Amino acid sequence: MSVKPEDFFKNIISHCKEYGFIFQSSEIYDGLSAVYDYGQNGAELKKNIREYWWKAMVQMHENIVGIDAAIFMHPTTWKASGHVDAFNDPLIDNKDSKKRYRADVLIEEHVAKIEDKIEKEVEKAKKRFENFDEGMFRSTNARVLEYQNKITEINSRFKTALNDGNLAEVKQIIIDCEIVCPISGSRNWTDVRQFNLMFATQLGSVSEESNTIYLRPETAQGIFVNYLNVQKTGRMKIPFGIAQTGKAFRNEIVARQFIFRMREFEQMEMQFFVKPGTEMHWYEYWKTARLKWHNSFGLGNENYKFHDHIKLAHYANAACDIEFKFPFGFKELEGIHSRTDFDLKQHEQFSGKKLQYFDNEENKSYVPYVVETSVGLDRLFLATLSAAYKEEALENGETRVVLNLPPALAPIKAAVFPLVKKDGLPELAEEIINELKYDYIVTYDEKDTVGKRYRRQDAIGTPYCITVDHQSLTDKMVTIRHRDTMQQDRIAIAEVKEFLNERVSLTSLLKKN
Ligand code: ATP
């Protein structure tokens, strides 16, 4: 069915609320901006995605272990990591609409619009010419060349401005590109200012300045400060990784697009400690491994692409994002960064403690280099749910809303229905549930017609519905209905568990990696 992209995204947001996936935080008090709660189905889906990540990282790699560090950390951590001085976003206000924007995002979106124009030219030409040679067209067409030059010029000015910390130049780029505020339509901009994204709070008694601590803006530092604890107690040999999932907090200037950009969110990060000089090998290795992991969700490989950073963070010597095609376009889903020995060296310097590794083969000590993979759990949830959400027109003229979630990640793995609420059918359905519930989340439903019950399960992505009818009492068989194809099969009750084991356990997903 063709729905406009903006309506499609709105439909997904209302679906999340209607079916218990995501609620606005403190909704009865009109909500809190960019903070969300996960409902009964959302919490399950989120937990399953987290578990899949954890198993793929920790359980499937002998040389990766997981930790769970505290959210509060010694304040010096954030001086050492550079966050106190440099974890800033450049912000700019429109004087007419009084709306605040991230200056870098305004420029990036402007560049994305020019890229769209190029794509349109290419598409037009494809239709016009037979034997169309895209490479040739891109390198010779005057209009495309003009657009490409424009992009190169903007990117290079922007990169220099950011590297020099030249905020006046960032504003000048916005003016020169004639970027307007989407609300007021005007170009009446304030100067660009830096804004630190960390939330500060007080530990213990108030008012003493030395008690100021921060809510962690990333989980990575909890791994770095524990590097030696884990390496020594786990007798880890390089290369090895430390993984962690947990909450992170950022006072985002522009928090829009639902759970894409939140002020409280969850990260799943893995720091891989390697011998200096081998980091580029591992950087490429993790790029490939992580893309493969994302592809295993089966949401369409064409929905992912790499995007190299044009400005590297202060700690990185190579960095890219895995972008996903969200309903509002390709955006960052995961970051892969070669962080050098920056973090460990900084912590050595600020703590006065050695954070080195003794390499038996080389017979020397060194500070390891680090390759990081960092993915936002909430963004991954949004990617999964939005790609799985389908509004299908059925032959009978009805519309069916279905979530084609990977079965192993679905909140509920199977629903068991008695055809009618009597004649011993509910009891048999309960028996089946009692058999399955030790391994899987299963649900019971006896209300309304079976057709309506199917629709309710489709809407939350339950892969299988099991119906018990009168014949089941004698032949000990049930009807299993498949969510995606709506096909129905009759199978023995004794085989139901095996049927699910083969289709809805995480093992099947893990084997795709
Ligand atoms: P962006 O450019 O979108 O602000 P970032 O480059 O600052 O993201 P990283 O610091 O690399 O993000 O964080 C790693 C991952 O954490 C991101 O790829 C994203 O999935 C997730 N993430 C970061 N900020 C947020 C947020 N405010 N809300 C939800 N997820 C986030």
Coordinates of C-alpha atoms and ligand atoms in Angstrom, one line a residue:
M1 CA 0.0 0.0 0.0
S2 CA 1.3 3.4 -0.8
V3 CA 1.3 5.7 2.3
K4 CA 3.2 9.1 2.3
P5 CA 6.5 8.6 4.3
E6 CA 5.6 11.2 7.0
D7 CA 2.2 9.5 7.5
F8 CA 3.9 6.1 7.5
F9 CA 6.1 7.2 10.4
K10 CA 3.2 8.7 12.3
N11 CA 1.3 5.4 11.8
I12 CA 4.3 3.5 13.3
I13 CA 4.4 5.9 16.3
S14 CA 0.6 5.4 17.0
H15 CA 1.0 1.7 16.5
C16 CA 3.7 1.6 19.2
K17 CA 1.4 3.2 21.6
E18 CA -1.8 1.3 20.8
Y19 CA -0.1 -2.1 21.1
G20 CA 2.0 -1.5 24.2
F21 CA 5.4 -1.1 22.6
I22 CA 6.3 2.5 23.6
F23 CA 4.6 5.2 25.7
Q24 CA 5.7 8.8 26.3
S25 CA 7.4 9.1 29.7
S26 CA 5.0 10.4 32.4
E27 CA 2.3 10.7 29.9
I28 CA -0.4 11.6 32.5
Y29 CA 1.7 14.8 33.2
D30 CA 1.8 15.5 29.4
G31 CA 5.1 13.7 29.0
L32 CA 8.8 14.7 29.2
S33 CA 10.5 15.7 26.0
A34 CA 12.6 13.0 24.3
V35 CA 12.1 10.5 27.1
Y36 CA 10.1 7.3 26.5
D37 CA 8.9 4.2 28.4
Y38 CA 8.8 0.8 26.9
G39 CA 5.4 -1.0 27.4
Q40 CA 4.8 -4.7 27.8
N41 CA 5.5 -5.7 24.2
G42 CA 8.3 -3.1 23.7
A43 CA 10.2 -4.3 26.8
E44 CA 10.2 -7.9 25.4
L45 CA 11.3 -6.9 22.0
K46 CA 14.0 -4.6 23.4
K47 CA 15.2 -7.4 25.8
N48 CA 15.3 -9.9 22.9
I49 CA 17.4 -7.5 20.7
R50 CA 19.8 -6.9 23.7
E51 CA 20.1 -10.6 24.3
Y52 CA 20.8 -11.3 20.7
W53 CA 23.6 -8.7 20.7
W54 CA 25.0 -10.0 24.0
K55 CA 25.0 -13.6 22.7
A56 CA 26.5 -12.7 19.4
M57 CA 29.3 -10.7 21.1
V58 CA 30.0 -12.5 24.3
Q59 CA 28.7 -16.1 24.0
M60 CA 29.9 -16.5 20.4
H61 CA 33.5 -15.1 21.0
E62 CA 35.8 -16.8 23.4
N63 CA 37.9 -13.7 23.6
I64 CA 35.1 -11.3 24.5
V65 CA 33.6 -10.9 28.0
G66 CA 30.8 -8.7 29.3
I67 CA 30.7 -6.3 32.3
D68 CA 28.1 -4.1 33.9
A69 CA 29.6 -0.9 35.1
A70 CA 27.8 1.8 37.2
I71 CA 26.2 4.8 35.5
F72 CA 27.9 7.2 38.0
M73 CA 31.7 7.4 37.6
H74 CA 34.4 9.5 39.2
P75 CA 34.2 13.0 37.7
T76 CA 37.8 12.9 36.6
T77 CA 36.8 10.1 34.2
W78 CA 35.1 12.7 32.0
K79 CA 38.0 15.2 32.2
A80 CA 40.3 12.4 31.0
S81 CA 38.0 11.3 28.3
G82 CA 37.7 14.8 26.9
H83 CA 34.0 15.0 27.5
V84 CA 34.1 18.0 29.9
D85 CA 36.0 20.1 27.3
A86 CA 34.8 18.7 24.0
F87 CA 31.5 16.8 24.2
N88 CA 29.7 19.7 22.6
D89 CA 27.2 20.3 19.8
P90 CA 27.2 23.5 17.9
L91 CA 23.7 25.1 18.3
I92 CA 22.0 27.9 16.4
D93 CA 18.6 29.6 17.0
N94 CA 16.2 31.0 14.5
K95 CA 15.2 34.4 15.8
D96 CA 11.8 34.3 14.3
S97 CA 10.6 30.9 15.2
K98 CA 12.7 30.8 18.4
K99 CA 13.5 27.2 17.4
R100 CA 16.9 25.7 18.2
Y101 CA 18.9 23.5 15.8
R102 CA 22.2 21.7 15.6
A103 CA 24.2 23.7 13.1
D104 CA 26.0 20.6 11.9
V105 CA 22.7 18.8 11.3
L106 CA 21.4 21.8 9.3
I107 CA 24.4 21.6 7.0
E108 CA 24.3 17.8 6.7
E109 CA 20.6 17.9 5.7
H110 CA 21.3 20.6 3.1
V111 CA 24.0 18.4 1.6
A112 CA 21.6 15.4 1.7
K113 CA 19.1 17.5 -0.3
I114 CA 21.7 18.2 -3.0
E115 CA 22.6 14.4 -3.0
D116 CA 18.9 13.7 -3.6
K117 CA 18.9 16.1 -6.6
I118 CA 21.8 14.1 -8.1
E119 CA 19.9 10.9 -7.6
K120 CA 16.9 12.4 -9.3
E121 CA 19.0 13.4 -12.4
V122 CA 20.4 9.9 -12.5
E123 CA 16.9 8.3 -12.3
K124 CA 15.6 10.7 -15.0
A125 CA 18.5 9.8 -17.3
K126 CA 18.1 6.1 -16.7
K127 CA 14.6 6.3 -18.1
R128 CA 15.6 8.4 -21.0
F129 CA 18.6 6.6 -22.4
E130 CA 19.0 3.0 -23.4
N131 CA 22.3 1.4 -22.5
F132 CA 22.7 3.9 -19.7
D133 CA 26.2 4.1 -18.2
E134 CA 25.8 5.6 -14.7
G135 CA 29.5 6.1 -14.1
M136 CA 29.9 8.0 -17.4
F137 CA 26.8 10.1 -16.7
R138 CA 27.9 11.1 -13.2
S139 CA 31.3 12.1 -14.5
T140 CA 30.1 14.1 -17.6
N141 CA 26.7 15.6 -16.9
A142 CA 27.0 19.3 -16.3
R143 CA 24.3 19.6 -13.7
V144 CA 25.4 16.6 -11.8
L145 CA 29.0 17.9 -11.8
E146 CA 27.8 21.3 -10.5
Y147 CA 26.0 19.6 -7.6
Q148 CA 28.9 17.4 -6.8
N149 CA 31.3 20.4 -6.7
K150 CA 28.9 22.2 -4.4
I151 CA 28.9 19.2 -2.0
T152 CA 32.7 19.0 -2.1
E153 CA 33.0 22.7 -1.4
I154 CA 30.5 22.7 1.5
N155 CA 32.0 19.6 3.1
S156 CA 35.5 20.9 2.9
R157 CA 34.6 24.3 4.3
F158 CA 32.6 22.6 7.1
K159 CA 35.5 20.2 8.0
T160 CA 38.0 23.1 8.2
A161 CA 35.6 25.2 10.3
L162 CA 35.0 22.3 12.8
N163 CA 38.7 21.4 13.0
D164 CA 39.6 25.1 13.7
G165 CA 36.6 25.5 16.1
N166 CA 35.6 28.4 13.9
L167 CA 31.9 28.8 14.8
A168 CA 31.6 32.1 12.8
E169 CA 32.5 30.2 9.7
V170 CA 29.9 27.5 10.5
K171 CA 27.3 30.3 10.6
Q172 CA 28.6 31.7 7.4
I173 CA 28.2 28.3 5.7
I174 CA 24.6 28.3 6.8
I175 CA 24.1 31.8 5.4
D176 CA 25.9 31.1 2.1
C177 CA 23.9 27.9 1.6
E178 CA 20.8 29.9 2.1
I179 CA 19.5 27.4 4.7
V180 CA 16.1 28.5 6.0
C181 CA 14.4 27.5 9.3
P182 CA 11.8 24.9 8.4
I183 CA 9.2 26.5 10.8
S184 CA 9.5 30.2 10.1
G185 CA 11.1 29.9 6.6
S186 CA 13.5 32.8 7.5
R187 CA 17.3 33.1 7.5
N188 CA 17.3 35.2 10.6
W189 CA 19.9 33.2 12.6
T190 CA 21.8 33.8 15.9
D191 CA 25.5 33.1 16.2
V192 CA 26.6 29.5 16.6
R193 CA 27.5 28.5 20.2
Q194 CA 28.8 25.3 21.7
F195 CA 26.6 23.4 24.2
N196 CA 27.9 20.6 26.5
L197 CA 25.6 17.5 26.3
M198 CA 26.4 16.0 29.7
F199 CA 23.9 16.1 32.5
A200 CA 25.4 17.1 35.8
T201 CA 24.1 16.3 39.3
Q202 CA 25.3 16.3 42.9
L203 CA 26.7 13.3 44.8
G204 CA 25.8 13.3 48.5
S205 CA 25.4 16.7 50.2
V206 CA 24.7 19.6 47.9
S207 CA 26.5 22.8 47.2
E208 CA 30.1 21.7 47.3
E209 CA 31.4 22.1 43.8
S210 CA 33.7 19.1 44.0
N211 CA 30.7 16.9 44.4
T212 CA 29.5 17.5 40.9
I213 CA 29.2 14.3 38.9
Y214 CA 27.8 13.4 35.5
L215 CA 25.4 10.9 34.2
R216 CA 27.5 8.9 31.8
P217 CA 27.1 10.1 28.2
E218 CA 28.5 6.8 26.8
T219 CA 29.1 3.4 28.3
A220 CA 32.6 3.0 26.9
Q221 CA 34.4 4.8 29.7
G222 CA 33.1 2.2 32.2
I223 CA 35.0 -0.4 30.1
F224 CA 38.2 1.6 29.8
V225 CA 38.5 2.2 33.6
N226 CA 38.0 -1.5 34.1
Y227 CA 40.4 -2.6 31.4
L228 CA 43.1 -3.8 33.7
N229 CA 40.6 -5.4 36.2
V230 CA 39.2 -7.5 33.5
Q231 CA 42.4 -8.3 31.7
K232 CA 44.1 -9.5 34.9
T233 CA 41.2 -11.3 36.6
G234 CA 40.1 -12.9 33.3
R235 CA 43.7 -13.5 32.1
M236 CA 42.8 -12.1 28.8
K237 CA 45.2 -12.2 25.9
I238 CA 45.3 -9.5 23.2
P239 CA 43.3 -9.3 21.0
F240 CA 40.3 -9.4 23.3
G241 CA 37.1 -7.5 23.9
I242 CA 34.9 -6.2 26.7
A243 CA 31.2 -5.7 26.0
Q244 CA 28.6 -3.8 27.9
T245 CA 25.0 -2.7 27.5
G246 CA 23.5 0.1 29.6
K247 CA 21.9 3.5 29.9
A248 CA 23.6 6.6 28.6
F249 CA 22.4 10.2 29.0
R250 CA 22.8 13.2 26.7
N251 CA 21.1 16.6 26.9
E252 CA 20.3 16.6 23.2
I253 CA 19.6 20.0 21.8
V254 CA 17.2 18.8 19.2
A255 CA 15.5 15.7 20.3
R256 CA 13.0 14.7 17.6
Q257 CA 12.1 11.7 15.6
F258 CA 10.6 9.6 18.4
I259 CA 13.1 7.2 19.9
F260 CA 15.8 8.0 17.3
R261 CA 17.3 10.7 19.5
M262 CA 16.5 10.5 23.2
R263 CA 17.9 12.2 26.3
E264 CA 18.0 8.8 28.1
F265 CA 18.9 5.8 25.9
E266 CA 20.7 2.5 25.9
Q267 CA 23.9 1.7 24.2
M268 CA 25.5 -1.7 23.4
E269 CA 29.2 -1.2 23.1
M270 CA 32.2 -3.4 22.7
Q271 CA 35.8 -2.2 23.0
F272 CA 38.3 -4.5 21.3
F273 CA 41.8 -4.2 22.7
V274 CA 44.5 -4.9 20.0
K275 CA 48.2 -4.7 19.5
P276 CA 49.3 -1.2 18.2
G277 CA 49.7 -1.3 14.4
T278 CA 47.0 -4.0 13.9
E279 CA 44.0 -1.7 14.5
M280 CA 43.2 -1.1 10.8
H281 CA 42.9 -4.9 10.3
W282 CA 40.5 -5.1 13.3
Y283 CA 38.6 -2.0 12.2
E284 CA 37.9 -3.6 8.8
Y285 CA 37.1 -7.0 10.6
W286 CA 34.5 -5.4 12.9
K287 CA 33.0 -3.4 10.0
T288 CA 32.3 -6.6 8.1
A289 CA 31.2 -8.6 11.2
R290 CA 28.8 -5.9 12.4
L291 CA 27.2 -5.4 9.0
K292 CA 26.7 -9.2 8.7
W293 CA 25.0 -9.2 12.2
H294 CA 22.6 -6.4 11.1
N295 CA 21.9 -8.2 7.9
S296 CA 20.9 -11.3 9.9
F297 CA 17.8 -9.5 11.0
G298 CA 16.4 -10.0 7.5
L299 CA 15.1 -6.5 7.2
G300 CA 16.6 -6.0 3.7
N301 CA 20.4 -5.7 3.1
E302 CA 19.7 -2.6 0.8
N303 CA 18.6 -0.8 4.0
Y304 CA 22.2 -0.5 5.3
K305 CA 25.2 1.5 4.2
F306 CA 28.5 2.6 5.5
H307 CA 29.2 6.3 6.0
D308 CA 32.7 7.4 6.7
H309 CA 33.1 10.4 9.1
I310 CA 34.3 13.5 7.5
K311 CA 35.5 14.9 10.8
L312 CA 37.2 12.4 13.1
A313 CA 36.5 12.7 16.8
H314 CA 39.5 13.8 18.9
Y315 CA 40.2 10.2 19.9
A316 CA 39.9 8.4 16.5
N317 CA 42.2 7.5 13.6
A318 CA 39.3 6.0 11.5
A319 CA 35.6 6.0 12.0
C320 CA 32.4 5.2 10.2
D321 CA 28.7 4.7 10.8
I322 CA 26.5 1.9 9.7
E323 CA 23.5 3.8 8.5
F324 CA 20.0 2.4 8.3
K325 CA 17.1 3.5 6.1
F326 CA 14.7 4.8 8.7
P327 CA 11.3 6.1 7.5
F328 CA 12.9 9.6 7.5
G329 CA 15.9 8.5 5.5
F330 CA 19.4 7.0 6.0
K331 CA 20.7 7.8 9.5
E332 CA 23.3 6.5 11.9
L333 CA 22.5 3.2 13.6
E334 CA 25.9 2.1 14.8
G335 CA 29.3 3.7 15.0
I336 CA 32.6 1.8 14.5
H337 CA 35.6 3.7 15.6
S338 CA 39.3 3.1 15.8
R339 CA 40.0 4.9 19.1
T340 CA 43.8 4.4 19.1
D341 CA 45.3 4.3 22.6
F342 CA 43.8 7.7 23.4
D343 CA 41.4 6.7 26.2
L344 CA 43.7 4.4 28.1
K345 CA 46.6 6.8 27.8
Q346 CA 44.4 9.7 29.1
H347 CA 43.3 7.5 32.1
E348 CA 46.9 6.6 32.8
Q349 CA 47.8 10.3 32.8
F350 CA 44.9 11.4 35.0
S351 CA 44.9 8.5 37.4
G352 CA 48.6 8.0 37.7
K353 CA 48.1 4.2 37.2
K354 CA 49.7 2.1 34.5
L355 CA 47.1 0.6 32.1
Q356 CA 49.4 -1.5 30.0
Y357 CA 49.6 -5.0 28.6
F358 CA 52.6 -7.3 28.8
D359 CA 52.9 -9.0 25.5
N360 CA 54.7 -12.4 26.0
E361 CA 55.4 -12.8 22.3
E362 CA 57.0 -9.4 21.9
N363 CA 58.4 -9.5 25.5
K364 CA 57.4 -5.9 26.1
S365 CA 54.6 -3.8 27.6
Y366 CA 52.4 -1.4 25.7
V367 CA 49.1 0.5 25.9
P368 CA 46.7 -1.4 23.7
Y369 CA 44.9 0.2 20.8
V370 CA 41.1 0.0 20.7
V371 CA 38.5 -0.6 18.1
E372 CA 35.0 0.1 19.3
T373 CA 31.6 -1.0 18.0
S374 CA 28.8 1.1 19.5
V375 CA 25.1 0.7 18.7
G376 CA 22.0 2.4 20.2
L377 CA 19.5 -0.2 21.4
D378 CA 16.6 2.2 21.0
R379 CA 17.7 3.0 17.4
L380 CA 18.0 -0.6 16.6
F381 CA 14.5 -1.2 18.1
L382 CA 13.2 1.6 15.8
A383 CA 15.0 0.2 12.8
T384 CA 13.6 -3.3 13.4
L385 CA 10.1 -2.2 14.1
S386 CA 9.8 0.3 11.3
A387 CA 11.1 -2.1 8.7
A388 CA 8.9 -4.9 10.1
Y389 CA 5.7 -2.7 10.1
K390 CA 3.5 -3.5 7.1
E391 CA 0.0 -2.3 6.1
E392 CA -1.2 -5.0 3.8
A393 CA -4.3 -4.8 1.5
L394 CA -6.0 -8.2 1.7
E395 CA -8.0 -9.8 -1.1
N396 CA -11.3 -9.3 0.8
G397 CA -10.6 -5.5 0.8
E398 CA -9.6 -5.3 4.5
T399 CA -6.2 -4.0 5.7
R400 CA -4.0 -6.1 7.8
V401 CA -1.3 -4.5 10.0
V402 CA 1.5 -6.9 10.6
L403 CA 4.9 -6.8 12.2
N404 CA 7.2 -9.1 10.2
L405 CA 9.7 -9.2 13.1
P406 CA 12.4 -11.8 13.1
P407 CA 10.6 -14.6 15.0
A408 CA 13.4 -15.0 17.5
L409 CA 13.0 -11.3 18.5
A410 CA 9.2 -11.2 18.6
P411 CA 7.8 -10.2 22.0
I412 CA 5.4 -13.2 22.1
K413 CA 6.5 -16.4 20.3
A414 CA 3.1 -18.1 20.1
A415 CA -0.6 -17.5 20.9
V416 CA -2.8 -20.4 21.8
F417 CA -6.6 -20.2 21.1
P418 CA -9.4 -22.5 21.9
L419 CA -11.9 -22.3 19.0
V420 CA -14.7 -21.9 21.5
K421 CA -14.8 -21.2 25.2
K422 CA -16.3 -24.6 26.2
D423 CA -16.2 -28.4 25.7
G424 CA -12.8 -28.8 27.3
L425 CA -11.0 -26.7 24.6
P426 CA -9.8 -24.0 27.0
E427 CA -8.3 -26.7 29.2
L428 CA -6.4 -28.3 26.3
A429 CA -5.1 -24.9 25.3
E430 CA -3.9 -24.2 28.8
E431 CA -2.1 -27.6 28.8
I432 CA -0.2 -26.6 25.7
I433 CA 0.7 -23.3 27.2
N434 CA 2.0 -25.0 30.4
E435 CA 4.2 -27.2 28.2
L436 CA 5.7 -24.2 26.3
K437 CA 6.0 -21.5 28.9
Y438 CA 9.3 -22.7 30.4
D439 CA 11.0 -21.9 27.1
Y440 CA 9.0 -19.2 25.5
I441 CA 6.6 -16.3 26.2
V442 CA 3.2 -17.6 25.0
T443 CA -0.2 -16.1 25.4
Y444 CA -3.8 -17.3 25.6
D445 CA -6.7 -15.6 23.9
E446 CA -10.3 -16.8 23.8
K447 CA -12.1 -13.5 23.0
D448 CA -13.8 -12.7 19.6
T449 CA -13.6 -14.7 16.4
V450 CA -10.4 -16.5 15.6
G451 CA -9.9 -14.1 12.7
K452 CA -9.9 -11.1 15.0
R453 CA -7.5 -12.9 17.4
Y454 CA -5.1 -13.5 14.4
R455 CA -5.2 -9.7 13.7
R456 CA -4.3 -8.8 17.3
Q457 CA -1.3 -11.2 17.2
D458 CA -0.3 -10.0 13.7
A459 CA -0.2 -6.4 15.1
I460 CA 2.4 -7.3 17.7
G461 CA 4.4 -9.6 15.5
T462 CA 3.5 -13.0 17.1
P463 CA 5.0 -15.5 14.5
Y464 CA 2.6 -18.4 15.3
C465 CA -1.0 -18.9 16.4
I466 CA -2.1 -22.3 17.6
T467 CA -5.8 -23.1 17.5
V468 CA -7.3 -26.0 19.5
D469 CA -10.6 -27.3 18.0
H470 CA -13.0 -30.2 18.8
Q471 CA -11.0 -32.6 16.6
S472 CA -7.9 -31.8 18.7
L473 CA -9.5 -33.6 21.6
T474 CA -9.5 -36.8 19.7
D475 CA -6.7 -36.6 17.1
K476 CA -4.3 -34.6 19.4
M477 CA -3.5 -32.2 16.6
V478 CA -3.7 -28.4 16.4
T479 CA -3.8 -25.9 13.6
I480 CA -0.7 -23.7 13.4
R481 CA -1.1 -20.5 11.5
H482 CA 2.0 -18.6 10.1
R483 CA 2.0 -14.9 10.6
D484 CA 3.8 -13.9 7.3
T485 CA 2.1 -16.2 4.8
M486 CA -1.2 -16.7 6.8
Q487 CA -0.9 -20.3 5.8
Q488 CA -2.3 -22.9 8.1
D489 CA -0.9 -26.4 8.9
R490 CA -2.1 -29.2 11.1
I491 CA 0.5 -30.7 13.4
A492 CA 0.6 -33.0 16.4
I493 CA 0.5 -31.4 19.8
A494 CA 3.5 -33.4 20.8
E495 CA 5.5 -31.7 18.0
V496 CA 4.6 -28.1 18.8
K497 CA 7.6 -27.5 21.0
E498 CA 10.1 -28.9 18.5
F499 CA 8.3 -26.8 15.8
L500 CA 9.0 -23.7 17.8
N501 CA 12.5 -24.6 18.8
E502 CA 13.5 -24.8 15.1
R503 CA 11.9 -21.4 14.3
V504 CA 11.9 -19.0 17.2
S505 CA 15.0 -19.6 19.2
L506 CA 18.0 -17.2 19.0
T507 CA 20.1 -20.1 17.8
S508 CA 18.8 -19.8 14.3
L509 CA 19.7 -16.1 14.1
L510 CA 23.2 -16.7 15.7
K511 CA 24.0 -19.3 13.1
K512 CA 23.6 -16.6 10.4
N513 CA 26.6 -14.7 11.8
Ligands
ATP1 P1 24.4 11.3 16.4 O1 25.5 11.8 15.4 O2 23.2 10.7 15.8 O3 24.2 12.3 17.5 P2 26.6 10.1 17.7 O4 27.6 9.9 16.6 O5 26.8 11.1 18.7 O6 25.1 10.1 17.2 P3 27.8 7.9 19.2 O7 28.4 8.8 20.2 O8 28.7 7.3 18.2 O9 26.6 8.7 18.5 O10 26.9 6.8 19.9 C1 26.9 5.4 19.4 C2 25.4 5.1 19.2 O11 24.6 5.4 20.2 C3 24.8 5.8 17.9 O12 25.2 5.1 16.8 C4 23.3 5.7 18.2 O13 22.8 4.4 17.8 C5 23.3 5.7 19.7 N1 22.9 7.1 20.2 C6 23.7 8.1 20.3 N2 22.9 9.2 20.8 C7 21.7 8.8 20.9 C8 20.5 9.4 21.4 N3 20.4 10.6 21.7 N4 19.3 8.6 21.4 C9 19.3 7.3 21.0 N5 20.5 6.7 20.6 C10 21.6 7.4 20.5

